[in-house]
Short mmCIF file of C-alpha atoms in Angstrom, two decimals:
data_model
loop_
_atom_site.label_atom_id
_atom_site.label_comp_id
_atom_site.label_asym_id
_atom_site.label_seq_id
_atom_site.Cartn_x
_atom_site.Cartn_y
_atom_site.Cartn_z
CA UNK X 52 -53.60 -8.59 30.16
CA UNK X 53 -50.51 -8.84 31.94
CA UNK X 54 -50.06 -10.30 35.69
CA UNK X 55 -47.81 -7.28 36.27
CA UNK X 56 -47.26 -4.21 34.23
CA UNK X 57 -44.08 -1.77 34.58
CA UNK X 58 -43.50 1.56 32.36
CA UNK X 59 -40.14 0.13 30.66
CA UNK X 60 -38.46 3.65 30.75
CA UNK X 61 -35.99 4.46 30.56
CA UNK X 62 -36.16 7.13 33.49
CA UNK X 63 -32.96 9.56 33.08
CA UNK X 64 -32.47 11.77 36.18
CA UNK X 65 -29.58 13.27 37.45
CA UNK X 66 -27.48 12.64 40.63
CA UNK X 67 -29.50 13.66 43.90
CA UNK X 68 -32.60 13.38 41.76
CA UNK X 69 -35.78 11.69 43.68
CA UNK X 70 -37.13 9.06 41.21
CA UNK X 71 -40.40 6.81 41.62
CA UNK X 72 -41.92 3.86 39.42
CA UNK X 73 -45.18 2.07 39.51
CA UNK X 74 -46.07 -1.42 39.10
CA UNK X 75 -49.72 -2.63 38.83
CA UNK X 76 -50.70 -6.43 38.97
CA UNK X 77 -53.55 -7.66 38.36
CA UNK X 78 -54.48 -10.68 40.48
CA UNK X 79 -55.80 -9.63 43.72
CA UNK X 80 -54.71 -12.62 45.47
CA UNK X 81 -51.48 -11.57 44.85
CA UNK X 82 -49.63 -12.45 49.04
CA UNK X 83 -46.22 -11.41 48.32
CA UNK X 84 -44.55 -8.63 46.67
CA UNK X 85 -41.02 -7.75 45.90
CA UNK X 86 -38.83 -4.86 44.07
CA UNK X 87 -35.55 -6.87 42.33
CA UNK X 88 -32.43 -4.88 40.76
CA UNK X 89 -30.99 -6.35 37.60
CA UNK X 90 -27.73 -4.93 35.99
CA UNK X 91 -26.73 -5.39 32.40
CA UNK X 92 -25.92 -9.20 31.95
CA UNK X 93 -26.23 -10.45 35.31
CA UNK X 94 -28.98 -11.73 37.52
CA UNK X 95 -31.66 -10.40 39.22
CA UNK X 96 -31.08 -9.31 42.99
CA UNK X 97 -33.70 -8.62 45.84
CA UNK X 98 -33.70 -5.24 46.71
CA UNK X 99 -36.41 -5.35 48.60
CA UNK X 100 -39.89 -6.89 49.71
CA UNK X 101 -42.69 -4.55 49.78
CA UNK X 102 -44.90 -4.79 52.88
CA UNK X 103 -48.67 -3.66 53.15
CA UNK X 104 -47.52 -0.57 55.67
CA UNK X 105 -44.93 0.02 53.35
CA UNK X 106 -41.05 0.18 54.04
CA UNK X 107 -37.87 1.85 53.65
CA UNK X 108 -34.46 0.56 53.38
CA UNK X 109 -32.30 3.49 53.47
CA UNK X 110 -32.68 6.01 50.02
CA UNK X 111 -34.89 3.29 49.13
CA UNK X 112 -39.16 3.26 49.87
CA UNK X 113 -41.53 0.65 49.00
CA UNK X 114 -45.40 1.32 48.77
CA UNK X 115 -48.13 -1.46 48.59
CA UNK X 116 -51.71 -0.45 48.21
CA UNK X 117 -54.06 -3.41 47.48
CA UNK X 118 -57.21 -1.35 46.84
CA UNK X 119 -56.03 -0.49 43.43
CA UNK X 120 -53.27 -3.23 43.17
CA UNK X 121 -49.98 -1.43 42.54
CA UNK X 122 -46.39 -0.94 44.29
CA UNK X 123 -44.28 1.51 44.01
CA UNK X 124 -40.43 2.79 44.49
CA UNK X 125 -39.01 5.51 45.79
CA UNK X 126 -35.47 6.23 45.38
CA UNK X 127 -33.95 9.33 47.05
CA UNK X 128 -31.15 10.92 46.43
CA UNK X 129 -29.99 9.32 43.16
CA UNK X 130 -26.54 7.94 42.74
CA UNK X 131 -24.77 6.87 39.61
CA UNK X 132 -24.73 3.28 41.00
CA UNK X 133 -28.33 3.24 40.86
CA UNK X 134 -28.53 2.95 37.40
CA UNK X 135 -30.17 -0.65 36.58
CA UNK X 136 -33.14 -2.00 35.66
CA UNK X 137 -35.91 -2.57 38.39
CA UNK X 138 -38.21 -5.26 38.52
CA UNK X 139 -41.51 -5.89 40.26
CA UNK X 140 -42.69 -9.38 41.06
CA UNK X 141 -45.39 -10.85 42.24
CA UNK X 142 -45.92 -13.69 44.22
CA UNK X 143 -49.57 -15.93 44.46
CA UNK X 144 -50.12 -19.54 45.54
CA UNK X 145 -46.80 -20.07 47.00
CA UNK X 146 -44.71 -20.74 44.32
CA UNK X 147 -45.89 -18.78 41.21
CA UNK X 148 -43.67 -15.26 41.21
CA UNK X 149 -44.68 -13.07 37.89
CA UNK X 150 -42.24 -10.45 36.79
CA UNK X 151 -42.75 -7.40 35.60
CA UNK X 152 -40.75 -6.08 32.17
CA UNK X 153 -38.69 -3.79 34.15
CA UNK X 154 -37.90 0.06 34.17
CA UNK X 155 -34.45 1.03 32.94
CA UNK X 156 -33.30 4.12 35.44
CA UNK X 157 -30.11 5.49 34.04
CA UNK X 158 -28.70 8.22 36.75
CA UNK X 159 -26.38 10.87 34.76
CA UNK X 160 -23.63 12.53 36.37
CA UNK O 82 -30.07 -16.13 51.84
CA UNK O 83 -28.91 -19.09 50.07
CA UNK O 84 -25.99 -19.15 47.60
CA UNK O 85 -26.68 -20.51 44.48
CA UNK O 86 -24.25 -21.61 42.03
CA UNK O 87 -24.79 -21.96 38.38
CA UNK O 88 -22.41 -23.72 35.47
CA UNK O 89 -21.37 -23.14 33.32
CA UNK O 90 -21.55 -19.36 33.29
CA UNK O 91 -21.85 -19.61 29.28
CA UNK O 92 -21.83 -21.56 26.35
CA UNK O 93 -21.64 -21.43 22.48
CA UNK O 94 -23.20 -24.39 21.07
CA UNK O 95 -23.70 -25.74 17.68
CA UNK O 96 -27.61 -26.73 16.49
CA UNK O 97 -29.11 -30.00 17.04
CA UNK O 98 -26.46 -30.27 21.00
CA UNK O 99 -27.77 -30.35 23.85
CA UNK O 100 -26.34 -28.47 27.09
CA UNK O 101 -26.74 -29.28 30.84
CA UNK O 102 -26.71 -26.36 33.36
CA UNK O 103 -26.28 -26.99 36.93
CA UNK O 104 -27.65 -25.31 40.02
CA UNK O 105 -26.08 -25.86 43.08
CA UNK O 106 -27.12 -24.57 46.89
CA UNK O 107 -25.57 -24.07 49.67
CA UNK O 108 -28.59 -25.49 51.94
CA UNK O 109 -31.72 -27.08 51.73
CA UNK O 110 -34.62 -25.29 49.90
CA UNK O 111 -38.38 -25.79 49.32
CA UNK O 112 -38.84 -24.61 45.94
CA UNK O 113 -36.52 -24.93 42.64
CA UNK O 114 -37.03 -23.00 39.57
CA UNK O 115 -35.72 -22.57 36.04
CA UNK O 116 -36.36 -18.91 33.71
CA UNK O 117 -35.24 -17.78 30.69
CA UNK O 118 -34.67 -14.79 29.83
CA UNK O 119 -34.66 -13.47 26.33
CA UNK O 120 -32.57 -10.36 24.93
CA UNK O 121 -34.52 -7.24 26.27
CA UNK O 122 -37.18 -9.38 27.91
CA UNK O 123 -38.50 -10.12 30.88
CA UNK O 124 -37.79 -13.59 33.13
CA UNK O 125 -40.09 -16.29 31.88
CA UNK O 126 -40.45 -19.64 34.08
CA UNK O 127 -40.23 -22.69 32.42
CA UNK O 128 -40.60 -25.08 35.33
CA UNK O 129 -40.83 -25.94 38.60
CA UNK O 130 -38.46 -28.52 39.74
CA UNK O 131 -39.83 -30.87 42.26
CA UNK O 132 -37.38 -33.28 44.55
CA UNK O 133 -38.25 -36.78 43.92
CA UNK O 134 -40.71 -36.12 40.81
CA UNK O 135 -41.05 -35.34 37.89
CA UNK O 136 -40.98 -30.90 37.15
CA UNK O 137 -43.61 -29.27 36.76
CA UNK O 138 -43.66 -27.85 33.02
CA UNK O 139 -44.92 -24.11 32.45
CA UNK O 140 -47.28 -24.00 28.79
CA UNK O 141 -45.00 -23.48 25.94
CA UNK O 142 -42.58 -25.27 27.65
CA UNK O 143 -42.11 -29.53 27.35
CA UNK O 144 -40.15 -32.04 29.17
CA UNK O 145 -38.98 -33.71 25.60
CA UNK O 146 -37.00 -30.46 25.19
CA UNK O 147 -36.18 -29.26 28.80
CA UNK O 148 -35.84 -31.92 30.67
CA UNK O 149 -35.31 -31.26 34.53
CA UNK O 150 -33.83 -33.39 37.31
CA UNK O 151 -33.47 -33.00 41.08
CA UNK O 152 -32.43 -35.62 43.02
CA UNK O 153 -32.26 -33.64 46.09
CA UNK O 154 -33.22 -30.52 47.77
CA UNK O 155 -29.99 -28.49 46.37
CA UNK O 156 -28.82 -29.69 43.12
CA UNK O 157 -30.79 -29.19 39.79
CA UNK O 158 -30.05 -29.58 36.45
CA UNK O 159 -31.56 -27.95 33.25
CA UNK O 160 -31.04 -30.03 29.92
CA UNK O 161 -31.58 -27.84 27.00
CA UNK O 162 -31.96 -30.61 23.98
CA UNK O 163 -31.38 -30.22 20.19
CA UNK O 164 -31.05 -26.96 20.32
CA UNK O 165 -31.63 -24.28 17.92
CA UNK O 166 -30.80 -20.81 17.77
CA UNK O 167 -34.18 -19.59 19.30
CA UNK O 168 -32.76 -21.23 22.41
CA UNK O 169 -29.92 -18.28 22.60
CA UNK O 170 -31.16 -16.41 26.23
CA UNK O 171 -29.41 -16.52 29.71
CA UNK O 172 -31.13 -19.67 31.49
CA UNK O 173 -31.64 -18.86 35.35
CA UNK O 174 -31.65 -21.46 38.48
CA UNK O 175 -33.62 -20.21 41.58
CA UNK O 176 -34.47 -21.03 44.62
CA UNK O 177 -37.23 -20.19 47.31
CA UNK O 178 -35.35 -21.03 50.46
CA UNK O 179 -38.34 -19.87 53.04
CA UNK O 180 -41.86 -19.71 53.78
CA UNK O 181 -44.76 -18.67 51.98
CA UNK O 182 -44.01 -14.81 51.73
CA UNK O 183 -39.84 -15.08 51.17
CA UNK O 184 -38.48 -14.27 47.57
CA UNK O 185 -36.77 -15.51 45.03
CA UNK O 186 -32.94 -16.11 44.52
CA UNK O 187 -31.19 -16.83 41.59
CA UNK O 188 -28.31 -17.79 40.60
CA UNK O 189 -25.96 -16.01 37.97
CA UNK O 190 -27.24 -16.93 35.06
CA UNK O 191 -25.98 -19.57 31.82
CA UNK O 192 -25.67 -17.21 29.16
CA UNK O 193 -26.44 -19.17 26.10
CA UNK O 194 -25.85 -18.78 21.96
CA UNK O 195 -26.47 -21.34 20.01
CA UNK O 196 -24.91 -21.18 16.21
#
């Protein structure tokens, strides 16, 4: 089994479209937990950590629930800039971060 | 967050070369790290590199063909030796620059093809 397991998509929504993706991992000593952006042929980017009382960062909300071990995204309001592919990572034992496959989101005009 | 810079940016190599990438940082961090990441694929970590010692290897991965150095807490290099053309991927440098819940930052990537 996977450490963490992401629906690879793609997801194709239109502009203004609300759009959500879950992540599950599996080790439940999992500490940290992040949501990272990664457009075609560059590197990944933080877009956000993912706190247990969960978080927003503008169109952007981040849910943690440890009971059944999964995060999730929330993007509001869909723009075409959007479009990327979103990874979830997991962090254990201080330096081990697993990564997630990714969802493609491609956000159509 | 730290900068990180990465060169070179990409490479064509022939079989059987080696290439060195570099991973520079603007300050002081913890925590070094090299991934690859395949066509379509996820990031993979092949090491952990440790200031002063020898890296920490991930399994599948060996220091005869990836060796690692860092002789200080913001410069690491990435030696990918003899190289075939399994080893085409983009090769990533990052860095954990705080404590035990901050994330990950990478640098932008050595895109790699080997011929």
């Amino acid at each position: 089994r996977k450490e963490v397991e992401q629906d690879p998509g793609p997801f194709n929504v239109p502009e203004g479209a609300t759009v959500a993706f879950n992540c599950t991992y599996s080790n439940s000593a999992s500490q940290s937990f992040f949501w990272y952006r990664q457009d075609c042929r560059k590197e990944p980017k933080l877009l956000m950590s993912v706190y247990s009382s969960g978080n927003e960062d503008g169109r952007f909300t981040a849910q943690l629930n440890r009971a059944s071990q999964y995060i999730s995204l929330l993007i509001r309001d869909s723009k075409l800039s959007d479009s990327a592919t979103y990874l979830c990572v997991v962090n254990y034992n201080f330096n081990k971060f697993y990564f997630g496959s990714g969802t493609k989101l491609n956000v159509k005009p | 967050s730290a900068v990180i810079s990465q060169k070179p940016s990409r490479d064509i190599c022939q079989r059987g070369t080696s290439l060195t990438i570099q991973c520079q940082v603007d300050s002081q961090v913890t925590m070094m790290f090299w991934y690859r990441q395949q066509p379509g694929q996820s990031l993979t970590l092949i090491a952990t590199a440790n200031q002063g010692s020898e890296a920490t290897y991930e399994s599948g991965f060996v220091i005869d063909k990836f060796p690692i150095s860092r002789p200080n807490l913001t410069f690491s290099t990435l030696t990918v030796s003899n190289m075939s053309p399994e080893d085409s991927s983009i090769y990533l440098c990052s860095a954990k620059t705080g404590g035990t819940n901050s994330p990950l930052h990478f640098g932008n990537g050595t895109r790699l093809t080997v011929t």
